[in-house]
Coordinates of C-alpha atoms and ligand atoms in Angstrom, one line a residue:
Chain A
M1 CA 0.0 0.0 0.0
A2 CA 1.3 3.4 -0.9
I3 CA 1.7 6.0 1.8
I4 CA 0.7 8.9 -0.4
E5 CA -1.4 8.3 -3.5
A6 CA -2.7 11.2 -5.6
D7 CA -4.8 10.0 -8.5
D8 CA -5.2 12.5 -11.4
I9 CA -5.8 15.5 -9.2
N10 CA -6.6 19.0 -10.4
V11 CA -6.5 22.1 -8.1
T12 CA -8.0 25.4 -9.1
L13 CA -7.1 28.6 -7.1
G14 CA -8.7 31.9 -7.7
G15 CA -10.3 30.5 -10.9
L16 CA -7.0 29.4 -12.4
P17 CA -6.0 25.8 -12.9
I18 CA -2.8 25.4 -10.8
L19 CA -2.4 21.6 -10.8
R20 CA -3.4 19.6 -13.8
S21 CA -3.9 15.9 -13.7
V22 CA -1.1 15.2 -11.2
T23 CA -0.6 11.6 -10.4
L24 CA 1.9 10.7 -7.7
S25 CA 2.5 7.8 -5.4
V26 CA 5.0 7.4 -2.6
E27 CA 5.8 4.0 -1.2
P28 CA 6.6 3.2 2.4
G29 CA 10.2 4.0 3.2
E30 CA 10.8 6.1 0.1
A31 CA 12.5 9.5 0.1
V32 CA 11.1 11.5 -2.8
A33 CA 12.1 15.1 -3.8
L34 CA 9.6 17.4 -5.4
L35 CA 11.5 19.7 -7.8
G36 CA 10.4 22.5 -10.1
A37 CA 10.9 26.2 -10.8
N38 CA 9.2 28.8 -8.6
G39 CA 5.5 28.8 -9.3
S40 CA 5.4 25.3 -10.8
G41 CA 3.0 24.2 -8.2
K42 CA 5.1 22.3 -5.6
T43 CA 3.6 24.1 -2.6
T44 CA 0.1 23.8 -4.0
L45 CA 0.6 20.0 -4.5
M46 CA 1.9 19.6 -1.0
R47 CA -1.1 21.5 0.4
A48 CA -3.5 19.6 -1.7
L49 CA -2.1 16.3 -0.5
L50 CA -2.8 17.5 3.1
G51 CA -6.3 18.7 2.4
L52 CA -5.4 22.4 2.8
Y53 CA -6.7 23.1 -0.8
P54 CA -9.8 21.5 -2.2
L55 CA -9.4 19.2 -5.3
S56 CA -11.5 20.1 -8.3
H57 CA -10.8 16.6 -9.7
G58 CA -9.2 13.3 -8.6
E59 CA -8.6 11.8 -5.3
V60 CA -5.9 11.7 -2.6
K61 CA -5.2 8.8 -0.2
L62 CA -2.9 9.0 2.8
F63 CA -2.0 5.7 4.3
G64 CA -4.6 4.1 2.1
T65 CA -7.5 6.2 3.4
E66 CA -9.2 8.8 1.3
L67 CA -8.4 12.3 2.6
S68 CA -11.8 13.3 3.8
H69 CA -12.0 10.2 6.0
F70 CA -8.3 10.3 7.1
R71 CA -8.0 10.7 10.9
Q72 CA -4.5 9.4 11.7
W73 CA -2.8 12.7 11.6
N74 CA -0.3 11.7 14.2
R75 CA 1.3 9.5 11.4
L76 CA 2.5 12.5 9.5
G77 CA 4.5 15.7 10.1
Y78 CA 4.3 18.8 7.9
V79 CA 6.8 21.6 7.5
P80 CA 5.2 24.5 5.7
Q81 CA 7.1 26.8 3.4
R82 CA 8.3 29.9 5.2
A83 CA 7.7 30.5 8.9
S84 CA 4.0 31.2 9.3
V85 CA 3.8 31.3 13.1
K86 CA 1.5 34.1 14.2
V87 CA 2.6 34.3 17.9
P88 CA 5.9 36.1 17.8
Q89 CA 6.5 36.0 21.5
A90 CA 6.0 32.2 21.7
T91 CA 9.1 30.3 22.6
V92 CA 10.8 27.6 20.4
R93 CA 9.7 25.0 22.9
E94 CA 6.0 26.2 22.8
I95 CA 6.0 26.1 19.0
V96 CA 7.7 22.6 18.9
S97 CA 5.3 21.4 21.6
T98 CA 2.3 21.8 19.3
G99 CA 3.8 19.0 17.2
V100 CA 2.7 16.3 19.7
L101 CA -1.0 17.5 19.7
S102 CA -2.0 15.0 17.0
S103 CA -1.7 12.2 19.5
L104 CA -3.3 14.0 22.4
K105 CA -7.0 14.1 23.2
P106 CA -8.6 17.4 24.3
F107 CA -7.9 18.1 28.0
Q108 CA -5.1 15.5 28.0
H109 CA -1.8 16.8 29.4
I110 CA 1.6 16.6 27.8
G111 CA 3.1 13.6 29.5
K112 CA 6.6 12.3 30.1
R113 CA 6.8 10.6 26.7
E114 CA 5.7 13.7 24.8
K115 CA 8.1 15.9 26.8
A116 CA 11.0 13.7 25.9
R117 CA 10.0 13.8 22.3
I118 CA 9.8 17.6 22.3
D119 CA 13.2 17.9 23.9
G120 CA 14.6 15.3 21.5
A121 CA 13.3 17.1 18.5
I122 CA 14.7 20.4 19.6
E123 CA 18.1 18.7 20.2
E124 CA 18.0 17.1 16.8
V125 CA 17.8 20.4 15.0
G126 CA 20.4 21.9 17.3
L127 CA 18.3 24.5 19.0
E128 CA 18.6 23.4 22.6
Q129 CA 20.4 26.7 23.4
K130 CA 17.4 28.6 22.0
A131 CA 14.6 26.5 23.3
N132 CA 13.3 29.2 25.7
Q133 CA 13.8 32.1 23.4
P134 CA 10.8 33.7 21.5
I135 CA 10.7 32.6 17.9
K136 CA 10.8 36.2 16.8
E137 CA 14.4 36.6 18.2
L138 CA 15.7 33.8 15.9
S139 CA 17.2 34.1 12.4
G140 CA 15.1 32.9 9.5
G141 CA 17.2 29.7 9.3
Q142 CA 16.7 29.0 13.0
Q143 CA 13.0 29.6 12.7
Q144 CA 12.9 27.0 9.9
R145 CA 14.7 24.5 12.1
A146 CA 12.1 25.1 14.8
L147 CA 9.4 24.2 12.3
I148 CA 11.3 21.1 11.3
A149 CA 11.5 20.1 15.0
R150 CA 7.8 20.7 15.4
A151 CA 7.2 18.2 12.6
L152 CA 9.6 15.7 14.2
A153 CA 8.2 16.0 17.7
G154 CA 5.2 13.8 16.9
H155 CA 7.5 11.0 15.7
P156 CA 5.6 10.7 12.4
E157 CA 6.1 7.9 9.9
L158 CA 5.7 10.3 7.0
L159 CA 7.5 13.7 6.8
M160 CA 6.2 16.3 4.2
M161 CA 8.5 19.2 4.0
D162 CA 8.2 22.3 1.8
E163 CA 11.6 23.8 1.2
P164 CA 12.7 23.0 4.7
F165 CA 16.3 24.3 4.0
A166 CA 15.4 27.8 2.8
G167 CA 17.6 30.3 4.6
V168 CA 19.4 27.5 6.5
D169 CA 23.3 27.7 6.6
L170 CA 25.0 25.1 4.4
D171 CA 26.7 23.2 7.3
V172 CA 23.4 23.0 9.2
Q173 CA 21.8 21.8 5.9
A174 CA 24.3 19.0 5.9
S175 CA 23.6 18.0 9.4
L176 CA 19.8 18.2 8.8
A177 CA 20.3 16.0 5.7
E178 CA 22.2 13.5 7.8
L179 CA 19.3 13.5 10.3
L180 CA 16.8 12.9 7.5
G181 CA 19.0 10.1 6.2
K182 CA 18.9 8.5 9.7
L183 CA 15.1 8.8 9.8
K184 CA 14.9 7.2 6.3
K185 CA 17.0 4.3 7.6
Q186 CA 14.5 3.9 10.4
G187 CA 11.9 3.3 7.8
K188 CA 10.3 6.8 7.6
T189 CA 8.8 8.1 4.4
L190 CA 9.9 11.5 3.1
L191 CA 8.4 13.8 0.6
I192 CA 10.5 17.0 0.3
V193 CA 10.1 20.1 -1.9
L194 CA 13.6 21.2 -2.7
H195 CA 15.0 24.1 -4.6
E196 CA 18.3 22.3 -5.2
L197 CA 19.2 18.8 -4.1
G198 CA 22.4 19.8 -2.3
A199 CA 23.1 17.9 0.8
M200 CA 19.9 15.7 0.3
R201 CA 21.3 14.1 -2.9
S202 CA 22.5 11.0 -1.1
V203 CA 19.3 10.5 1.0
L204 CA 16.8 10.7 -1.9
D205 CA 15.5 7.7 -3.9
R206 CA 14.1 9.7 -6.7
A207 CA 12.8 13.0 -7.8
V208 CA 9.5 14.2 -9.3
S209 CA 9.6 17.4 -11.3
L210 CA 6.7 19.7 -11.8
R211 CA 6.4 22.3 -14.5
G212 CA 3.4 24.5 -15.0
G213 CA 1.3 22.4 -12.6
R214 CA 2.1 19.1 -14.4
V215 CA 4.4 16.3 -13.5
L216 CA 7.2 16.1 -16.1
A217 CA 7.0 12.8 -17.9
G218 CA 10.0 10.4 -17.6
V219 CA 11.6 12.4 -14.8
D220 CA 9.7 10.4 -12.2
E221 CA 12.0 7.4 -12.4
T222 CA 15.2 9.4 -12.2
H223 CA 17.5 8.1 -9.5
A224 CA 18.6 11.1 -7.6
H225 CA 21.7 9.6 -6.2
H226 CA 23.1 8.4 -9.5
E227 CA 26.8 8.7 -9.5
T228 CA 27.8 10.5 -12.7
E229 CA 24.7 11.8 -14.4
P230 CA 23.7 15.2 -13.1
V231 CA 20.4 15.1 -11.3
E232 CA 17.3 16.6 -13.0
E233 CA 17.4 20.1 -11.8
P234 CA 14.6 22.4 -12.9
D235 CA 15.2 23.9 -16.3
I236 CA 14.7 27.6 -15.8
F237 CA 14.1 28.2 -19.5
G238 CA 10.7 27.7 -20.8
R239 CA 9.2 27.6 -17.4
E240 CA 5.6 28.4 -17.1
G241 CA 3.5 30.1 -14.5
L242 CA 5.9 32.5 -12.9
E243 CA 5.1 33.6 -9.4
Chain B
M1 CA -13.7 49.9 56.3
I2 CA -15.0 49.4 52.8
F3 CA -14.3 45.6 52.9
T4 CA -17.1 45.1 55.5
L5 CA -19.7 46.7 53.2
E6 CA -21.7 43.9 51.6
F7 CA -22.1 45.6 48.2
M8 CA -18.3 46.3 48.1
Q9 CA -17.6 42.6 48.9
R10 CA -19.8 41.6 46.0
A11 CA -18.2 44.2 43.7
L12 CA -14.7 43.0 44.6
I13 CA -15.5 39.4 44.0
A14 CA -17.1 40.1 40.7
A15 CA -14.2 42.3 39.7
A16 CA -11.6 39.7 40.8
I17 CA -13.3 37.1 38.6
A18 CA -13.5 39.5 35.7
G19 CA -9.9 40.6 36.1
V20 CA -8.5 37.0 36.1
V21 CA -10.8 35.6 33.4
S22 CA -10.7 38.4 30.8
P23 CA -7.0 38.2 29.9
T24 CA -7.0 34.4 29.5
V25 CA -9.5 34.7 26.7
G26 CA -8.0 38.0 25.6
A27 CA -4.6 36.4 24.9
F28 CA -6.1 34.4 22.1
I29 CA -8.3 37.3 20.9
V30 CA -5.1 39.4 20.6
Q31 CA -3.2 36.6 18.7
R32 CA -6.0 36.3 16.2
R33 CA -6.0 40.1 15.7
L34 CA -9.6 40.2 16.9
S35 CA -9.1 42.9 19.5
L36 CA -12.0 44.9 18.3
L37 CA -14.3 41.9 18.1
G38 CA -14.6 42.0 21.9
D39 CA -15.8 45.6 21.7
G40 CA -18.4 44.6 19.1
L41 CA -19.6 41.7 21.2
G42 CA -20.0 44.2 24.1
H43 CA -22.3 46.2 21.9
V44 CA -24.3 43.1 21.0
A45 CA -24.7 42.3 24.7
I46 CA -26.3 45.7 25.2
A47 CA -29.2 44.5 23.1
G48 CA -29.5 41.6 25.5
V49 CA -29.6 43.9 28.5
G50 CA -32.2 46.2 26.8
L51 CA -34.3 43.1 26.1
A52 CA -34.1 42.0 29.7
L53 CA -35.0 45.4 31.0
A54 CA -38.0 45.6 28.6
T55 CA -39.3 42.2 29.6
G56 CA -38.4 42.2 33.3
M57 CA -36.0 39.3 32.9
A58 CA -32.6 39.1 34.7
P59 CA -30.2 41.0 32.5
L60 CA -27.1 38.8 32.9
P61 CA -28.5 35.5 31.6
V62 CA -30.2 37.2 28.7
A63 CA -27.0 39.1 27.9
V64 CA -25.1 35.8 27.8
V65 CA -27.5 34.2 25.4
V66 CA -27.6 37.2 23.1
A67 CA -23.8 37.7 23.1
I68 CA -23.1 34.0 22.3
L69 CA -25.7 34.2 19.5
G70 CA -24.0 37.3 18.1
A71 CA -20.5 35.7 18.5
V72 CA -21.6 32.6 16.4
I73 CA -23.1 34.8 13.7
I74 CA -20.0 37.0 13.6
E75 CA -17.6 34.1 13.4
L76 CA -19.6 32.5 10.6
L77 CA -19.5 35.8 8.7
R78 CA -15.8 36.3 9.3
S79 CA -14.8 32.8 8.3
S80 CA -16.9 33.0 5.1
G81 CA -14.2 35.6 4.0
R82 CA -16.8 37.5 2.0
A83 CA -16.0 41.2 1.4
S84 CA -19.5 42.1 2.8
A85 CA -18.6 40.4 6.1
D86 CA -17.0 43.6 7.5
T87 CA -20.1 45.7 6.8
A88 CA -22.4 43.0 8.1
M89 CA -20.4 43.0 11.4
A90 CA -20.7 46.8 11.7
V91 CA -24.4 46.5 11.2
I92 CA -24.7 43.9 14.0
F93 CA -22.5 45.9 16.4
Y94 CA -24.4 49.2 16.1
G95 CA -27.7 47.4 15.7
G96 CA -27.0 45.8 19.1
L97 CA -26.1 49.1 20.7
A98 CA -29.1 51.0 19.2
T99 CA -31.6 48.2 20.0
G100 CA -30.5 48.0 23.6
I101 CA -30.8 51.7 24.2
L102 CA -34.2 51.8 22.4
L103 CA -35.6 48.9 24.3
A104 CA -34.5 50.3 27.7
G105 CA -35.8 53.7 26.8
M106 CA -39.2 52.4 25.7
V107 CA -40.0 50.9 29.1
G108 CA -38.9 54.1 30.8
Q109 CA -35.7 52.5 32.0
G110 CA -33.7 55.4 30.6
A111 CA -30.0 56.1 30.5
G112 CA -29.8 55.7 34.3
T113 CA -30.4 52.0 34.6
L114 CA -28.7 51.2 31.3
S115 CA -25.6 53.2 32.2
S116 CA -24.8 51.0 35.1
Y117 CA -24.4 48.2 32.5
L118 CA -22.5 50.4 30.1
F119 CA -19.9 51.7 32.5
G120 CA -20.1 49.3 35.4
S121 CA -21.4 50.0 38.9
L122 CA -20.5 49.1 42.4
L123 CA -24.0 49.1 43.8
S124 CA -25.7 47.0 41.3
V125 CA -23.9 43.6 41.7
E126 CA -26.5 41.3 43.2
A127 CA -26.0 38.0 45.0
L128 CA -27.5 36.1 42.1
D129 CA -25.1 37.9 39.7
I130 CA -22.1 36.6 41.8
W131 CA -23.2 33.0 41.3
L132 CA -23.7 33.4 37.6
I133 CA -20.4 35.3 37.2
G134 CA -18.6 32.6 39.3
I135 CA -20.0 29.7 37.3
L136 CA -19.3 31.3 34.0
G137 CA -15.8 32.4 35.1
A138 CA -15.0 28.9 36.3
A139 CA -16.3 27.3 33.0
I140 CA -14.2 29.7 31.0
V141 CA -11.0 29.0 33.0
V142 CA -11.6 25.2 32.7
L143 CA -12.1 25.4 29.0
V144 CA -9.2 27.7 28.3
F145 CA -6.7 25.8 30.3
G146 CA -8.0 22.4 29.4
L147 CA -7.7 23.3 25.7
F148 CA -4.8 25.7 26.0
K149 CA -2.5 23.8 23.7
Q150 CA -5.1 23.3 21.1
L151 CA -6.2 26.9 21.2
F152 CA -2.6 28.0 21.0
A153 CA -1.9 25.7 18.0
V154 CA -4.9 27.0 16.1
S155 CA -4.1 30.7 16.9
S156 CA -0.4 30.4 16.0
D157 CA -0.7 28.4 12.8
E158 CA -4.0 27.5 11.4
D159 CA -2.8 25.4 8.5
Y160 CA -0.4 23.4 10.6
A161 CA -3.2 22.9 13.2
H162 CA -5.3 21.3 10.5
T163 CA -2.5 18.8 9.7
L164 CA -2.6 17.9 13.5
G165 CA -6.2 16.8 12.9
L166 CA -7.5 19.7 15.1
N167 CA -11.0 20.9 14.2
V168 CA -9.9 24.4 13.3
R169 CA -13.4 25.8 12.8
F170 CA -14.6 24.5 16.1
Y171 CA -11.7 26.1 18.0
N172 CA -12.1 29.4 16.2
L173 CA -15.8 29.3 17.2
L174 CA -14.9 28.4 20.7
I175 CA -12.6 31.4 21.1
V176 CA -15.4 33.9 20.1
V177 CA -18.0 32.1 22.2
L178 CA -15.6 32.3 25.2
A179 CA -15.1 36.0 24.4
A180 CA -18.9 36.5 24.5
C181 CA -19.1 34.7 27.9
T182 CA -16.2 36.8 29.2
I183 CA -18.0 39.9 28.3
T184 CA -21.0 39.0 30.4
V185 CA -18.7 38.1 33.3
S186 CA -17.1 41.6 33.2
M187 CA -20.2 43.7 32.4
R188 CA -21.3 44.4 35.9
T189 CA -17.9 45.8 37.0
V190 CA -16.2 47.1 33.9
G191 CA -19.3 47.8 31.8
L192 CA -20.2 46.7 28.3
L193 CA -18.6 49.7 26.5
M194 CA -15.1 48.8 27.9
V195 CA -15.1 45.1 28.6
S196 CA -12.8 44.6 25.7
A197 CA -10.1 46.7 27.3
L198 CA -9.8 44.3 30.2
M199 CA -9.3 41.5 27.7
V200 CA -6.8 43.2 25.5
V201 CA -4.8 45.8 27.4
P202 CA -3.3 43.6 30.1
V203 CA -2.2 41.1 27.4
A204 CA -0.6 43.9 25.4
A205 CA 1.3 45.1 28.6
S206 CA 2.3 41.6 29.5
N207 CA 3.6 40.9 26.0
N208 CA 6.0 43.8 26.5
L209 CA 7.3 42.4 29.7
T210 CA 7.5 38.6 29.2
R211 CA 8.9 36.0 26.9
G212 CA 6.8 33.0 26.0
F213 CA 3.1 32.7 25.4
S214 CA 2.0 30.8 28.6
R215 CA 4.0 33.1 30.8
S216 CA 2.5 36.1 29.1
V217 CA -1.0 34.8 29.9
L218 CA -0.1 34.3 33.5
V219 CA 1.3 37.8 33.9
A220 CA -1.7 39.2 32.1
M221 CA -4.0 37.5 34.6
G222 CA -2.1 39.1 37.4
L223 CA -2.3 42.5 35.8
G224 CA -6.0 42.1 35.1
L225 CA -6.6 41.1 38.7
F226 CA -4.7 44.0 40.0
S227 CA -6.3 46.5 37.7
A228 CA -9.8 45.3 38.5
L229 CA -9.4 45.3 42.3
A230 CA -7.6 48.6 42.3
G231 CA -10.2 50.1 40.0
V232 CA -13.1 49.0 42.3
I233 CA -11.5 50.3 45.4
G234 CA -10.4 53.5 43.8
S235 CA -13.8 54.2 42.4
F236 CA -15.4 53.9 45.8
Y237 CA -13.3 56.8 47.0
L238 CA -13.6 58.8 43.8
D239 CA -17.3 58.0 43.5
A240 CA -16.8 57.2 39.8
P241 CA -18.0 54.3 37.7
P242 CA -15.5 51.5 38.3
G243 CA -15.2 50.5 34.6
S244 CA -13.5 53.8 33.6
L245 CA -11.0 53.6 36.5
I246 CA -10.2 49.9 35.8
V247 CA -9.5 50.7 32.2
V248 CA -7.4 53.7 33.0
I249 CA -5.3 51.5 35.4
T250 CA -4.7 48.8 32.7
I251 CA -3.6 51.5 30.4
I252 CA -1.2 52.9 33.0
C253 CA 0.2 49.4 33.3
F254 CA 0.6 49.3 29.5
V255 CA 2.4 52.6 29.4
I256 CA 4.8 51.6 32.1
S257 CA 5.4 48.3 30.4
L258 CA 6.8 50.0 27.3
P259 CA 10.1 51.4 28.7
L260 CA 10.3 48.6 31.3
G261 CA 10.1 45.9 28.6
K262 CA 12.8 47.6 26.5
Q263 CA 15.1 47.7 29.6
L264 CA 14.4 44.0 30.3
L265 CA 15.2 43.2 26.7
R266 CA 18.4 45.1 26.7
R267 CA 19.5 43.3 29.9
R268 CA 18.8 39.9 28.3
R269 CA 20.5 40.9 25.1
G270 CA 23.5 42.0 26.9
L271 CA 24.0 38.6 28.4
Q272 CA 23.8 36.9 25.0
V273 CA 26.8 35.9 23.0
V274 CA 26.9 37.7 19.7
E275 CA 27.0 35.2 16.9
A276 CA 29.8 35.4 14.4
V277 CA 28.8 36.6 10.9
E278 CA 29.4 34.1 8.2
P279 CA 32.3 35.2 5.9
P280 CA 31.4 35.7 2.2
P281 CA 32.1 32.7 0.0
P282 CA 35.7 32.6 -1.3
H283 CA 36.4 34.0 -4.8
I284 CA 37.5 31.0 -6.9
P285 CA 37.9 31.6 -10.6
A286 CA 36.8 28.6 -12.6
D287 CA 39.3 26.5 -14.7
E288 CA 39.9 27.8 -18.2
D289 CA 38.3 24.6 -19.7
C290 CA 35.2 26.6 -20.3
E291 CA 35.9 28.7 -23.4
H292 CA 32.4 29.7 -24.4
V293 CA 30.0 32.1 -22.9
H294 CA 27.2 30.4 -20.9
G295 CA 23.6 31.3 -21.8
P296 CA 20.3 29.7 -22.8
G297 CA 21.0 26.7 -25.0
C298 CA 24.8 26.7 -24.5
G299 CA 24.6 23.0 -23.7
H300 CA 25.2 23.3 -20.0
R301 CA 22.4 22.9 -17.5
A302 CA 21.3 26.1 -15.8
V303 CA 20.6 26.2 -12.1
I304 CA 19.0 29.0 -10.2
H305 CA 21.3 29.8 -7.3
G306 CA 19.9 32.5 -5.1
S307 CA 20.0 35.8 -7.1
H308 CA 21.8 34.5 -10.2
V309 CA 22.1 31.5 -12.5
D310 CA 24.9 28.9 -12.4
Y311 CA 25.8 26.6 -15.2
L312 CA 26.7 23.0 -14.5
V313 CA 30.0 22.0 -16.1
D314 CA 31.2 18.5 -15.3
G315 CA 29.5 18.6 -11.9
H316 CA 30.9 22.1 -11.1
R317 CA 28.8 25.2 -11.0
H318 CA 30.0 28.2 -13.0
A319 CA 28.7 31.6 -12.1
E320 CA 29.3 34.7 -14.2
H321 CA 31.6 37.2 -12.4
E322 CA 33.0 40.3 -14.2
G323 CA 33.7 38.7 -17.5
H324 CA 34.9 35.3 -16.2
Y325 CA 33.3 32.4 -14.3
D326 CA 33.6 31.5 -10.6
E327 CA 33.1 28.1 -9.0
H328 CA 30.0 28.1 -6.8
Ligands
ADP1 N1 -4.0 31.1 -3.2 C1 -3.7 31.2 -4.5 N2 -4.6 31.8 -5.4 C2 -4.3 31.9 -6.7 N3 -3.1 31.5 -7.2 C3 -2.2 30.9 -6.4 C4 -2.5 30.7 -5.0 N4 -1.4 30.1 -4.5 C5 -0.5 29.9 -5.5 N5 -1.0 30.4 -6.7 C6 -0.4 30.3 -8.0 O1 -0.1 28.9 -8.2 C7 1.1 28.7 -8.8 C8 1.9 27.7 -8.1 O2 2.3 28.2 -6.9 P1 3.1 27.4 -5.8 O3 2.4 26.1 -5.6 O4 3.3 28.2 -4.6 O5 4.5 27.1 -6.5 P2 5.9 26.7 -6.0 O6 5.7 26.2 -4.6 O7 6.3 25.6 -6.9 O8 6.8 27.8 -6.1 C9 1.8 30.1 -8.9 O9 1.6 30.6 -10.2 C10 1.0 30.9 -7.9 O10 0.9 32.2 -8.4
MG2 MG1 6.6 26.8 -2.9

């Protein structure tokens, strides 16, 4: 059974067709990159897969369940593109703590197990020194790492990340890529929107390229960690649908 | 001694509950940038008071029902995202205010009776009111703290909250319904025209002083309690409506918090280690094996790299730099 299954989905935003008959399937334990120029529809696809945008055609299944019936949200962790936290004085720990809510019932307290997961996630992204600082006092890259920690805190089986490395220093990118490689070895499934493969090259199984809201044919099977052949990077010429 | 006066005891209890409860809900109202919604709901509750005065019912319960009803309608309008929602809300707010005054006036309960609900009053808190205020206040505190994490998640990042499986619409509705209940808790002491201030201003002051959301809520509750009690006691001696004094005190707290917060921030900053600035990338001219000028269709793959375009040559990235190519 595929972890993510999008069957011929269309998404229309503001009256414009943004995604056009996109079909995508991610198998358990796979690490898949989503590539494409700015405005090619990567974020839209990610959000459609999560039910944040309505589909005008087609169907999405997560863990084998059709999206409108899907309830096991604790099995996935999402890192949105760009920091979107609206409480500037909230601390890193407060933000990361929300990541465990998918497995808590209303009125249930954060227990020992969740506390350990929250601390572990903060440590894994290297923010333990900043844990009690308001998120607004962090640099863009550090805020991004806090959002990655938030997704990790729930110990999800599937990580869906939208340009998680934007604004993050190169050496930190390398250590985050190492972390994601470790998670993949543990059997987690990864779907990651990337601007360039960079440090993730060795972690990925394959890449899916979007252009103008469609999946580029043939690219789907490209093995991202191929030794000699350069990986499919988005071709900036002839790109459609600029932002 | 004023504390032995029975009406003052009742006023102080009512004010203490209002002072503690208002900022807890207010913290989420401020986060959601709905500061003026509380004010609008106060106006709607005036219609409830007018209706109660006109029909001889108890004002507090009627005000609760009307305010909750108004809150639900307003939230549905707001979340519909329609452009007309803003106008519709204004109509509801002023409609509430006008209806309340009209109804009270019609039965001869002119400005006098109504004004005790608009600006708060020390004399008018009845024993029955205390019970209702206490029960409502307790319910609000239990809901806010029992669902604190969920309310925080929804207020800080709605889309992410959705991917946690939280019912975002329910929690959004809950916040405004809690605001409606808070308004009726505060109306006897602060008055319906200024209830929103006790929800919003202590939170704003506390945000200047504290780091972290939960801590900010706790400090705001303390400031709210202090302002409400000080306002009630002060208004006894000044013979003024307590609401105005309570609000003035919260605003004084806010004004003091501005320079105080800056000073606290400077002290904390001073203790922090300044992080080293990353040096610019080294300037490495590319090998001369690249004789031609890169451009569209030159045979080398183009890669967007930040603000410019690199061209892939044998796994190296060449970037144009003053007439030659650098390694990137
Ligand atoms: N809410 C929206 N309403 C209308 N158009 C949108 C909206 N969001 C994105 N778009 C358009 O959809 C296209 C794809 O956007 P996006 O998915 O963000 O691209 P990417 O993440 O690949 O850069 C762009 O042309 C963008 O302008
Ligand atoms: Mg994007």
